[in-house]
mmCIF file of C-alpha atoms in Angstrom:
data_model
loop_
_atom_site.group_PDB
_atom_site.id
_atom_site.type_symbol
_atom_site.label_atom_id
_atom_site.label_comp_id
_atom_site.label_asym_id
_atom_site.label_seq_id
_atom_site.Cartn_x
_atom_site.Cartn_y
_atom_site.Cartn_z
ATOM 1 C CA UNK A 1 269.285 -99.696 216.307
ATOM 2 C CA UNK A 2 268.660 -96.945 213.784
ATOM 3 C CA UNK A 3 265.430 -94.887 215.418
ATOM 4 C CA UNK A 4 264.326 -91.336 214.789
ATOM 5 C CA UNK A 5 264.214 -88.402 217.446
ATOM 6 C CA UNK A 6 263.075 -85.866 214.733
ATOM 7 C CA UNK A 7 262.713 -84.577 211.527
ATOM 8 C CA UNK A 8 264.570 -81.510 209.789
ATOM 9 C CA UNK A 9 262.762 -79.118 207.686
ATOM 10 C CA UNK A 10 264.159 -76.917 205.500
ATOM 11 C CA UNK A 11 262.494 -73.668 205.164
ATOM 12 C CA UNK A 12 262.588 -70.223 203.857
ATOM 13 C CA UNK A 13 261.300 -68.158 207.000
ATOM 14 C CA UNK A 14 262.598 -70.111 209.743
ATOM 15 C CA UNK A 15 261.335 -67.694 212.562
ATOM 16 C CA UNK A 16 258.179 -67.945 210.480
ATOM 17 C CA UNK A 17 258.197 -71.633 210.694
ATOM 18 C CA UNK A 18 258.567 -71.480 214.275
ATOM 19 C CA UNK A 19 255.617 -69.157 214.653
ATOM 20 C CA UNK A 20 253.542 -71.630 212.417
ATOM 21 C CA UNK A 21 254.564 -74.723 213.846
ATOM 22 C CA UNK A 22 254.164 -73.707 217.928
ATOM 23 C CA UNK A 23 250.806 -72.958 217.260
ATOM 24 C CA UNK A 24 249.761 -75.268 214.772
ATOM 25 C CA UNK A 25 250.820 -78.812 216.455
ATOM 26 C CA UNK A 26 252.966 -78.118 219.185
ATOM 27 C CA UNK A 27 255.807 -80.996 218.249
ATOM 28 C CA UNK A 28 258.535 -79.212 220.418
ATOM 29 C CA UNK A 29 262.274 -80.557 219.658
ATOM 30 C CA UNK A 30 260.267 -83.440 217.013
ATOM 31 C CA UNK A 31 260.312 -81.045 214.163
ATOM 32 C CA UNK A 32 263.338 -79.078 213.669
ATOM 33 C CA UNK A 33 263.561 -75.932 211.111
ATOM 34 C CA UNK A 34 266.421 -75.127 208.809
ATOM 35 C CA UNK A 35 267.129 -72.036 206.920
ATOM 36 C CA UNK A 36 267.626 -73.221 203.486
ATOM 37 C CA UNK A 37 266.141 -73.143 199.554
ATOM 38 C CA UNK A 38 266.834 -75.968 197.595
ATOM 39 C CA UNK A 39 265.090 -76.107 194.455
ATOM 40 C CA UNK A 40 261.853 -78.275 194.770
ATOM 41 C CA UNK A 41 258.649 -78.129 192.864
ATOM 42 C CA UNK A 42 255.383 -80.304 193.497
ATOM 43 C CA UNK A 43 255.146 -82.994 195.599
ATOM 44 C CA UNK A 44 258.169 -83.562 197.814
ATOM 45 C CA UNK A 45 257.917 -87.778 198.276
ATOM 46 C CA UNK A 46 257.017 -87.431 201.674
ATOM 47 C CA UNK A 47 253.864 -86.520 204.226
ATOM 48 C CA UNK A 48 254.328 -86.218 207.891
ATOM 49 C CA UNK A 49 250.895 -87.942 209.783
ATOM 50 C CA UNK A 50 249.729 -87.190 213.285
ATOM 51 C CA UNK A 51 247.895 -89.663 215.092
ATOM 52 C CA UNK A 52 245.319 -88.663 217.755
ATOM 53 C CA UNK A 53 242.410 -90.473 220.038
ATOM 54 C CA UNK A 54 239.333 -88.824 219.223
ATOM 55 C CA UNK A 55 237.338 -86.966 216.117
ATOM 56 C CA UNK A 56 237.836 -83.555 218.156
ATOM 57 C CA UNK A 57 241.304 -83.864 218.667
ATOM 58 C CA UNK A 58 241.251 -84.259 214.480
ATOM 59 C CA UNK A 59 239.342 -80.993 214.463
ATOM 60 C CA UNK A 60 241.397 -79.201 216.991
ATOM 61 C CA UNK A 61 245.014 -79.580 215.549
ATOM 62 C CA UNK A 62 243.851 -78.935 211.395
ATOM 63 C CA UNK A 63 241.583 -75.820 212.928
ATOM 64 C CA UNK A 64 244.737 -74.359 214.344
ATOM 65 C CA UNK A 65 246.963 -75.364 211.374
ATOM 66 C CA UNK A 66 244.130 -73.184 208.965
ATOM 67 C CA UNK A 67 244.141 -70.569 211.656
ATOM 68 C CA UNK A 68 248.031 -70.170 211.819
ATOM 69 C CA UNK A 69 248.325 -70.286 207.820
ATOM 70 C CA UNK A 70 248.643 -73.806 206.584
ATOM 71 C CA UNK A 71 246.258 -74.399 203.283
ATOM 72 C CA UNK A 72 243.485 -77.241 202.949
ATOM 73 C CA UNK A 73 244.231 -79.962 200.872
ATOM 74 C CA UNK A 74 241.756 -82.683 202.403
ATOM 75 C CA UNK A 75 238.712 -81.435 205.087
ATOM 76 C CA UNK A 76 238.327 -83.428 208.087
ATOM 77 C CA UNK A 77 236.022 -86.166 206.585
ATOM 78 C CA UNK A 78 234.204 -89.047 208.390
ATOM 79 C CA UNK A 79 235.368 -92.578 206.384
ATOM 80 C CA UNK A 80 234.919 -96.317 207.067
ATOM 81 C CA UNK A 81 238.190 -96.037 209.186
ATOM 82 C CA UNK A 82 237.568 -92.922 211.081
ATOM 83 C CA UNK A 83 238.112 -89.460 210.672
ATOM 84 C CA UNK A 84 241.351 -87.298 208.953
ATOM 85 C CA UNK A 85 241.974 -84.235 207.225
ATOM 86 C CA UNK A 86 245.516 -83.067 205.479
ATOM 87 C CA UNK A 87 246.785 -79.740 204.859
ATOM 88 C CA UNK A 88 250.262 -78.197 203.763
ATOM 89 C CA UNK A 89 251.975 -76.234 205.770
ATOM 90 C CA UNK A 90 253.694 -72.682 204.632
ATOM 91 C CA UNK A 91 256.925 -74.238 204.283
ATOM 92 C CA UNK A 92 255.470 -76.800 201.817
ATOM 93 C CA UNK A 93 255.361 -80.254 204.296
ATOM 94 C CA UNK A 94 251.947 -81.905 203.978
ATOM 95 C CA UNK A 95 250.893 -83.058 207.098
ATOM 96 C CA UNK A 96 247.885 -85.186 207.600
ATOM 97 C CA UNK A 97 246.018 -85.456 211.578
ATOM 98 C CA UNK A 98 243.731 -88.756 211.514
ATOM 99 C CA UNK A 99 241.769 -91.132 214.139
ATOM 100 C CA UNK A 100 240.256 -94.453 214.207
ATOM 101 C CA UNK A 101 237.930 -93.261 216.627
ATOM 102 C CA UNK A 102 234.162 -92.263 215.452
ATOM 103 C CA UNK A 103 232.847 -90.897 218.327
ATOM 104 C CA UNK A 104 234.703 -88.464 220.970
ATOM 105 C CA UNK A 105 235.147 -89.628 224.484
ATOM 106 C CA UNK A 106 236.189 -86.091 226.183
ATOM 107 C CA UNK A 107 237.119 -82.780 225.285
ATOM 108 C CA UNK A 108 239.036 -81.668 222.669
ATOM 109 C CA UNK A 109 242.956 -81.690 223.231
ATOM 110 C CA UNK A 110 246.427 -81.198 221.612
ATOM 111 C CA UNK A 111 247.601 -84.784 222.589
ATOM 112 C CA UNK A 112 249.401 -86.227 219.845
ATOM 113 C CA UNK A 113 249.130 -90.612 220.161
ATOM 114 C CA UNK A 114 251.856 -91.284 217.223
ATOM 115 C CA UNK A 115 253.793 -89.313 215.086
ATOM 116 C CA UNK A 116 255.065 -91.250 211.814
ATOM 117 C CA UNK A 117 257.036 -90.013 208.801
ATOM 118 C CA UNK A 118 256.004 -91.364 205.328
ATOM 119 C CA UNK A 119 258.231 -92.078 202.674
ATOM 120 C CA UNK A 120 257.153 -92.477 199.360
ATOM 121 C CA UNK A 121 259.445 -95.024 197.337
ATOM 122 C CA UNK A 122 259.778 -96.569 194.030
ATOM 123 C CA UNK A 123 261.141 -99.897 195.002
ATOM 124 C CA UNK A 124 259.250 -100.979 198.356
ATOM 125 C CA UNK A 125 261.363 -104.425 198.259
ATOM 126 C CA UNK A 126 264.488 -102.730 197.670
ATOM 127 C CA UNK A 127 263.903 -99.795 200.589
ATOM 128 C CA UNK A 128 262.649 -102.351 203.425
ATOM 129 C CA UNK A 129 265.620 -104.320 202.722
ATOM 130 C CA UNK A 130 268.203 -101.282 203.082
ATOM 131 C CA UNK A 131 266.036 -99.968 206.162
ATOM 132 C CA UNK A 132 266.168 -103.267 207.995
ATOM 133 C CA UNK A 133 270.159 -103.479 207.577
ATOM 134 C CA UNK A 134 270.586 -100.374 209.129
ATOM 135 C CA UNK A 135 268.863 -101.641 211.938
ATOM 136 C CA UNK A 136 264.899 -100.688 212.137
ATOM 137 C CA UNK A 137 262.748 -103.785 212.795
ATOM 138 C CA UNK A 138 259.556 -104.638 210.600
ATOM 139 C CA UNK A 139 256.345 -103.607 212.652
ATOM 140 C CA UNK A 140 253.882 -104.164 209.778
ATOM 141 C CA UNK A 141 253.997 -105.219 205.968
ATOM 142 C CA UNK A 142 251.570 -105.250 203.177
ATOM 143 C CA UNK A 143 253.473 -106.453 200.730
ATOM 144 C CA UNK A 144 254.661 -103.862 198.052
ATOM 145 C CA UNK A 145 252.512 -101.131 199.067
ATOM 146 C CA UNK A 146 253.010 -100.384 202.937
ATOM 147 C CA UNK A 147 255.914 -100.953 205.408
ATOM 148 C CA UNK A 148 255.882 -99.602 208.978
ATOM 149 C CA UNK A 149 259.019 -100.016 211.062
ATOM 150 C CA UNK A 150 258.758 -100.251 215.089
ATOM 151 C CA UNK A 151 259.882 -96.782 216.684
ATOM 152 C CA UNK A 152 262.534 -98.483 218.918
ATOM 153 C CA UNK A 153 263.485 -95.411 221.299
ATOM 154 C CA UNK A 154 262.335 -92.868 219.106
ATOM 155 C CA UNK A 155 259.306 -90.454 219.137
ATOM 156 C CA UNK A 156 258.820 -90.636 215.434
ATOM 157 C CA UNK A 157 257.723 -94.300 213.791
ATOM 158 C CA UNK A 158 258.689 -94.685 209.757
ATOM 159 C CA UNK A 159 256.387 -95.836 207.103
ATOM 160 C CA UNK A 160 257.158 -96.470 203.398
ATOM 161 C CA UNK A 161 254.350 -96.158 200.808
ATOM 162 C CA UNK A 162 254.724 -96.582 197.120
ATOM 163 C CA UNK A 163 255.188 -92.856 196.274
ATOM 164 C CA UNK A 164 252.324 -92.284 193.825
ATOM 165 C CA UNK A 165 250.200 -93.890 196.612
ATOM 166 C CA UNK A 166 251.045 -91.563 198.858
ATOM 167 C CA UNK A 167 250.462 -88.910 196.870
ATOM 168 C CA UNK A 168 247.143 -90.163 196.271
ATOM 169 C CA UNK A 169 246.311 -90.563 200.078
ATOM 170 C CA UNK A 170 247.423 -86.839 200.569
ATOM 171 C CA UNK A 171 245.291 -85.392 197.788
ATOM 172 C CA UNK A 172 248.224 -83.739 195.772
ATOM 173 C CA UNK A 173 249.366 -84.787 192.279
ATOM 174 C CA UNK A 174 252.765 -87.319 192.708
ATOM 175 C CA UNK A 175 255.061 -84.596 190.641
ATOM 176 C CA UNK A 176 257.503 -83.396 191.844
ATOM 177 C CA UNK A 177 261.464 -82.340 191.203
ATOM 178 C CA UNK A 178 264.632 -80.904 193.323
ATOM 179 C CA UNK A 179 265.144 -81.662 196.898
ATOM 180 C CA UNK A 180 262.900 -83.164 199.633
ATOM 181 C CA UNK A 181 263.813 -80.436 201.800
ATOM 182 C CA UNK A 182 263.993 -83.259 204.626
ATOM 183 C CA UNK A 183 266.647 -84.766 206.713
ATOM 184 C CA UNK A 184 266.281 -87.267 209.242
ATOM 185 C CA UNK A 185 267.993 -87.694 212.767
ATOM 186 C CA UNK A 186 268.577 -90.663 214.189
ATOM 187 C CA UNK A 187 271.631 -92.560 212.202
ATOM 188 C CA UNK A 188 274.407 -93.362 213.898
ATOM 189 C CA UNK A 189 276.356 -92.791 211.306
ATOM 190 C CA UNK A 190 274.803 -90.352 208.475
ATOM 191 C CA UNK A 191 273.312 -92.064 205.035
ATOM 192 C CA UNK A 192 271.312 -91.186 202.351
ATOM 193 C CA UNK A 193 268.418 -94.193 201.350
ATOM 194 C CA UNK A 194 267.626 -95.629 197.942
ATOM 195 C CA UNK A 195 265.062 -92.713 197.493
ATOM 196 C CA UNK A 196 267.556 -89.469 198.483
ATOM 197 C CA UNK A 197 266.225 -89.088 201.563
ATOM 198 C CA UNK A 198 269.027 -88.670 204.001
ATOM 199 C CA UNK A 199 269.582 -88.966 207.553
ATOM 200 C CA UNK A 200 272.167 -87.401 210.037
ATOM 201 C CA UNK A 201 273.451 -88.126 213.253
ATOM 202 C CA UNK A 202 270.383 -87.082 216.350
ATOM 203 C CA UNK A 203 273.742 -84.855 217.626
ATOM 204 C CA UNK A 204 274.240 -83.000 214.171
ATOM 205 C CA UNK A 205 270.665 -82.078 214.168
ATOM 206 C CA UNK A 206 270.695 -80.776 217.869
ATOM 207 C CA UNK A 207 273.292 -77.927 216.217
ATOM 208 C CA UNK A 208 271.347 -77.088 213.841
#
């Protein structure tokens, strides 16, 4: 079964990346960094979420992504679900930290409940279909506007969202040419989805 154990960046500082990312949310051997600069402009058709127990917790990770450069793109705002806030990291990866709590039951942390890896795609039908034969099984399905797939052994779950939707959820305009500056580990044999997004063996992106 086709699962991921992390997610390749590609970025122009990677030592800089590092820096940002230790401090910032901590993700360890999740979030791998690649020294590269494909072309890409605007919004890269894909937003990385972060998961967490508690309203503080919300606070505590986007605080420490503003304080080790990211930029605001959402503040952490109270809604009917709960509470979220989305910034973009120096690199360019939006990353958004949400809760369905409302009120906080302890003291802030750094624990991390569920990291998941949104997609945006054109065809929803046509993407669940291809993700199912290579092996991920349906967790949850709105019809053509959300898919989540069940992590099987991996840390990181996958979503697909129509792409203008999730866009729209991040606060950034859909736009958006060149690369996705993205590549997923986890195949067992590498493949590149109806959308570009590719994926690589978990052992290729261990060398990197």
């Amino acid at each position: 079964m086709t699962s991921i154990e992390s997610v390749t960046l590609d970025v122009a500082d990677r030592t800089a990346a590092d820096r940002f990312y230790s401090a910032a949310f901590g993700l360890g051997s999740q979030v791998r960094l690649r020294a590269a600069q494909a072309p890409s402009t605007g919004f890269r058709g894909f937003t990385l979420a972060l998961t967490v127990s508690q309203p503080a917790n919300v606070h505590h990770l986007i605080d420490a992504a503003l304080a080790a450069g990211a930029t605001p793109i959402k503040p952490v705002t109270k809604s009917l679900w709960g509470y979220g806030g989305v910034v973009q990291a120096p690199d360019g990866a939006i990353w958004k930290v949400a809760t369905s709590a409302k009120k906080d039951t302890g003291p802030a942390t750094r624990e991390i409940d569920d990291f998941v890896l949104l997609l945006g795609v054109e065809d929803m039908a046509a993407s669940k279909k291809f993700y199912v034969a290579q092996g991920l099984a349906v967790a949850k399905s709105f019809g053509s506007k959300y898919v989540e797939f069940a992590a099987g052994t991996g840390p990181v779950k996958l979503a697909l969202y129509k792409r203008r939707a999730l866009a729209k959820d991040a606060g950034v305009s859909p736009d958006g040419t060149g690369a996705h500056r993205l590549t997923i580990a986890g195949a067992t044999t590498p493949f590149t989805d109806p959308d570009g997004f590719a994926w690589e063996a978990t052992s290729m992106a261990a060398m990197a």
